[in-house]
DNA sequence: TATATTTTTGACAAAATTGTCTAAATTTCA
DNA sequence: TGAAATTTAGACAATTTTGTCAAAAATATA
């Protein structure tokens, strides 16, 4: 997901803990150039990065995962006709 | 979305109405080769194709759109931790 | 059957995405 | 201030995705 908001969010957390990009990038197995662009919203952050991010930034994985998915759903589908109806149908389908 | 099931679904509808791929492909502005692969689940069907599909297959757009989105959500996120929680959070965020 | 039509396949080029590297710019701090 | 560390930007190659074409395979029908 390319997102200025989400990128800025994790950048702020990183800076609050004084962790350089170098450390986070290594954990995510990408280079600092890519991480910089992710933080600036110029490259996508993928869902498989969330566990490593949560661990290295020492934040709750569950919250971060939920934040990531919910924001991605909105950015992907906001404005699509019947999106809410589709989500509700999906939820009921899961339960069966 | 690459999906054998969804591809087969639209293929069945198309065959029931005896519409050749040629006609549907033209409506979607793709060639029959691509449509064939979509029906076989080898190439992705994109959400912008749903309106044209519904029209040419003479089926209800709302139902098809809901079916498409709900199945895509499942195929993208099924198995992701906290997916249901994320969806619920997303829904409450929409309402505000 | 044999001809026309439809569907599928595979090869290929174009376009988009991803990842890496280098160096410039910025920030930190001794 | 000046050196070290960090961050950002841009160029580039590698990979993946997308779209097109031609022809083979399968199906329909005269």
Coordinates of C-alpha atoms (C1' of nucleotides) in Angstrom, one line a residue:
Chain A
X1 CA 0.0 0.0 0.0
X2 CA 1.4 3.4 -1.0
X3 CA 0.2 5.8 1.7
X4 CA 1.7 9.1 2.9
X5 CA -0.4 8.8 6.1
X6 CA 0.7 5.3 7.0
X7 CA 4.2 6.0 6.0
X8 CA 4.3 9.1 8.1
X9 CA 2.8 7.2 11.0
X10 CA 5.5 4.6 11.1
X11 CA 8.2 7.2 10.5
X12 CA 7.0 9.2 13.5
X13 CA 7.0 6.1 15.7
X14 CA 10.5 5.3 14.5
X15 CA 11.8 8.8 15.2
X16 CA 10.1 8.8 18.7
X17 CA 12.2 5.7 19.5
X18 CA 15.3 7.1 17.8
X19 CA 15.8 4.1 15.6
X20 CA 17.5 4.8 12.3
X21 CA 16.1 3.6 9.0
X22 CA 19.2 1.4 8.8
X23 CA 17.9 -0.8 11.6
X24 CA 14.3 -1.0 10.4
X25 CA 15.3 -1.6 6.8
X26 CA 17.6 -4.5 7.9
X27 CA 14.7 -6.1 9.8
X28 CA 12.5 -5.8 6.8
X29 CA 15.2 -7.0 4.5
X30 CA 15.0 -3.9 2.3
X31 CA 17.5 -1.1 1.9
X32 CA 17.2 2.4 3.5
X33 CA 16.4 3.9 0.1
X34 CA 13.3 1.8 -0.1
X35 CA 12.3 2.4 3.5
X36 CA 12.7 6.1 3.0
X37 CA 10.4 6.0 0.0
X38 CA 7.9 3.9 2.0
X39 CA 7.9 6.5 4.7
X40 CA 7.3 9.2 2.2
X41 CA 4.5 7.2 0.5
X42 CA 6.4 6.7 -2.7
X43 CA 6.7 3.0 -2.5
X44 CA 4.2 0.5 -1.2
X45 CA 4.4 -1.1 2.2
X46 CA 3.3 -4.7 2.0
X47 CA 1.3 -6.6 4.6
X48 CA 4.1 -9.0 5.2
X49 CA 6.2 -6.1 6.6
X50 CA 3.8 -5.5 9.4
X51 CA 5.0 -8.2 11.8
X52 CA 8.7 -7.0 11.5
X53 CA 7.7 -3.4 11.8
X54 CA 5.7 -4.0 15.0
X55 CA 8.5 -5.9 16.5
X56 CA 11.3 -3.5 15.7
X57 CA 9.2 -0.5 16.6
X58 CA 8.0 -2.2 19.8
X59 CA 4.3 -1.6 19.1
X60 CA 1.3 -3.9 19.3
X61 CA 1.1 -6.1 16.2
X62 CA -2.6 -6.5 16.4
X63 CA -3.2 -2.8 16.4
X64 CA -0.8 -2.2 13.5
X65 CA -2.2 -5.0 11.5
X66 CA -5.8 -3.8 11.9
X67 CA -4.7 -0.2 11.1
X68 CA -2.9 -1.4 8.0
X69 CA -5.7 -3.6 6.6
X70 CA -8.5 -1.2 7.4
X71 CA -6.8 1.7 5.8
X72 CA -5.9 -0.4 2.7
X73 CA -9.4 -1.5 2.3
X74 CA -10.6 2.1 2.3
X75 CA -8.0 3.3 -0.1
X76 CA -8.7 0.4 -2.5
X77 CA -12.5 0.4 -2.4
X78 CA -13.7 3.7 -1.1
X79 CA -16.2 5.1 -3.6
X80 CA -16.9 1.7 -5.2
X81 CA -20.6 1.1 -5.5
X82 CA -22.0 -1.4 -3.0
X83 CA -18.7 -1.7 -1.1
X84 CA -20.3 -1.8 2.3
X85 CA -22.8 -4.4 1.1
X86 CA -20.0 -6.5 -0.3
X87 CA -18.1 -6.3 3.0
X88 CA -21.2 -7.4 4.9
X89 CA -21.9 -10.3 2.6
X90 CA -18.3 -11.3 2.9
X91 CA -18.5 -11.3 6.7
X92 CA -21.6 -13.5 6.7
X93 CA -20.0 -15.8 4.2
X94 CA -17.0 -16.3 6.6
X95 CA -19.3 -17.3 9.4
X96 CA -20.8 -20.2 7.5
Chain B
X1 CA -8.6 -10.8 -9.5
X2 CA -7.4 -14.1 -10.8
X3 CA -10.1 -16.7 -10.0
X4 CA -11.1 -20.0 -11.5
X5 CA -14.4 -19.8 -9.7
X6 CA -15.4 -16.3 -10.8
X7 CA -14.1 -16.9 -14.3
X8 CA -16.1 -20.0 -14.6
X9 CA -19.1 -18.2 -13.2
X10 CA -19.1 -15.6 -15.9
X11 CA -18.2 -18.1 -18.6
X12 CA -21.3 -20.2 -17.6
X13 CA -23.5 -17.1 -17.8
X14 CA -22.1 -16.2 -21.2
X15 CA -22.7 -19.7 -22.5
X16 CA -26.2 -19.8 -21.2
X17 CA -27.0 -16.8 -23.3
X18 CA -25.0 -18.0 -26.3
X19 CA -22.8 -15.0 -26.5
X20 CA -19.4 -15.6 -28.0
X21 CA -16.3 -14.3 -26.3
X22 CA -15.9 -12.0 -29.3
X23 CA -18.8 -9.9 -28.2
X24 CA -18.0 -9.7 -24.5
X25 CA -14.3 -9.1 -25.2
X26 CA -15.3 -6.2 -27.5
X27 CA -17.5 -4.7 -24.8
X28 CA -14.6 -4.9 -22.3
X29 CA -12.1 -3.6 -24.8
X30 CA -9.9 -6.6 -24.5
X31 CA -9.2 -9.4 -27.0
X32 CA -10.7 -12.9 -26.9
X33 CA -7.4 -14.3 -25.9
X34 CA -7.4 -12.3 -22.7
X35 CA -11.1 -13.0 -22.0
X36 CA -10.5 -16.7 -22.5
X37 CA -7.7 -16.5 -19.9
X38 CA -9.9 -14.6 -17.5
X39 CA -12.6 -17.2 -17.8
X40 CA -10.0 -19.9 -17.1
X41 CA -8.6 -17.9 -14.1
X42 CA -5.2 -17.3 -15.8
X43 CA -5.5 -13.6 -16.0
X44 CA -7.1 -11.1 -13.6
X45 CA -10.5 -9.7 -13.9
X46 CA -10.5 -6.1 -12.8
X47 CA -13.3 -4.3 -11.0
X48 CA -13.7 -1.8 -13.8
X49 CA -14.9 -4.7 -16.0
X50 CA -17.9 -5.5 -13.8
X51 CA -20.3 -2.8 -15.2
X52 CA -19.6 -3.9 -18.8
X53 CA -19.9 -7.5 -17.9
X54 CA -23.2 -7.1 -16.2
X55 CA -24.6 -5.1 -19.1
X56 CA -23.5 -7.5 -21.8
X57 CA -24.5 -10.6 -19.8
X58 CA -27.8 -8.9 -18.9
X59 CA -27.4 -9.6 -15.2
X60 CA -27.8 -7.4 -12.2
X61 CA -24.9 -5.1 -11.7
X62 CA -25.3 -4.8 -8.0
X63 CA -25.2 -8.5 -7.4
X64 CA -22.2 -9.0 -9.6
X65 CA -20.3 -6.1 -8.0
X66 CA -21.0 -7.5 -4.5
X67 CA -20.0 -10.9 -5.6
X68 CA -16.8 -9.7 -7.1
X69 CA -15.7 -7.5 -4.2
X70 CA -16.6 -10.0 -1.5
X71 CA -14.8 -12.8 -3.2
X72 CA -11.8 -10.7 -3.8
X73 CA -11.6 -9.6 -0.2
X74 CA -11.6 -13.2 0.8
X75 CA -9.0 -14.3 -1.6
X76 CA -6.8 -11.3 -0.7
X77 CA -7.1 -11.5 3.1
X78 CA -8.4 -14.9 4.2
X79 CA -6.0 -16.2 6.8
X80 CA -4.6 -12.8 7.7
X81 CA -4.6 -12.3 11.4
X82 CA -7.2 -9.9 12.6
X83 CA -8.8 -9.5 9.2
X84 CA -12.4 -9.6 10.6
X85 CA -11.4 -7.0 13.3
X86 CA -9.9 -4.8 10.6
X87 CA -13.0 -5.0 8.5
X88 CA -15.2 -4.1 11.4
X89 CA -13.0 -1.1 12.3
X90 CA -13.1 0.0 8.7
X91 CA -16.9 -0.1 8.7
X92 CA -17.1 2.0 11.9
X93 CA -14.6 4.4 10.5
X94 CA -16.7 4.9 7.4
X95 CA -19.8 5.8 9.5
X96 CA -18.0 8.7 11.1
Chain C
dT1 C1' -17.6 -34.7 -43.6
dA2 C1' -15.8 -30.3 -44.4
dT3 C1' -16.2 -25.5 -43.6
dA4 C1' -16.8 -21.7 -40.5
dT5 C1' -16.6 -20.1 -36.0
dT6 C1' -15.1 -20.0 -31.5
dT7 C1' -11.8 -20.9 -28.0
dT8 C1' -7.3 -21.7 -26.3
dT9 C1' -2.4 -21.6 -26.3
dG10 C1' 2.2 -19.8 -26.5
dA11 C1' 5.4 -16.5 -28.0
dC12 C1' 6.5 -12.0 -27.8
dA13 C1' 6.9 -6.8 -27.0
dA14 C1' 5.5 -3.0 -24.1
dA15 C1' 4.7 -1.2 -19.8
dA16 C1' 4.8 -1.2 -14.9
dT17 C1' 6.8 -2.6 -10.7
dT18 C1' 10.6 -3.8 -7.7
dG19 C1' 15.0 -3.8 -5.9
dT20 C1' 19.8 -2.0 -5.8
dC21 C1' 23.4 1.2 -6.0
dT22 C1' 25.6 5.6 -5.7
dA23 C1' 25.9 10.0 -4.4
dA24 C1' 23.7 14.3 -3.0
dA25 C1' 21.3 16.5 0.7
dT26 C1' 20.3 16.9 5.4
dT27 C1' 20.9 16.2 10.2
dT28 C1' 23.5 15.1 14.3
dC29 C1' 26.9 16.0 17.5
dA30 C1' 31.7 16.2 19.1
Chain D
dT1 C1' 32.7 24.3 12.2
dG2 C1' 33.6 19.8 10.4
dA3 C1' 33.2 14.9 10.4
dA4 C1' 30.1 11.1 10.8
dA5 C1' 25.7 9.3 10.3
dT6 C1' 21.3 9.5 8.4
dT7 C1' 18.0 10.3 4.9
dT8 C1' 16.6 11.2 0.3
dA9 C1' 16.8 11.2 -4.8
dG10 C1' 17.8 9.5 -9.2
dA11 C1' 19.5 6.2 -12.4
dC12 C1' 19.5 1.7 -13.7
dA13 C1' 18.8 -3.4 -14.2
dA14 C1' 15.9 -7.3 -13.1
dT15 C1' 11.4 -9.0 -12.7
dT16 C1' 6.6 -9.1 -13.2
dT17 C1' 2.5 -7.8 -15.4
dT18 C1' -0.2 -6.6 -19.3
dG19 C1' -1.7 -6.6 -23.9
dT20 C1' -1.4 -8.3 -28.7
dC21 C1' -0.9 -11.4 -32.2
dA22 C1' -0.9 -15.7 -34.9
dA23 C1' -1.9 -20.2 -35.1
dA24 C1' -3.4 -24.6 -33.1
dA25 C1' -7.3 -26.9 -31.1
dA26 C1' -12.0 -27.5 -30.2
dT27 C1' -16.7 -26.8 -31.3
dA28 C1' -20.7 -25.8 -34.1
dT29 C1' -23.3 -26.3 -38.2
dA30 C1' -24.2 -26.4 -43.1

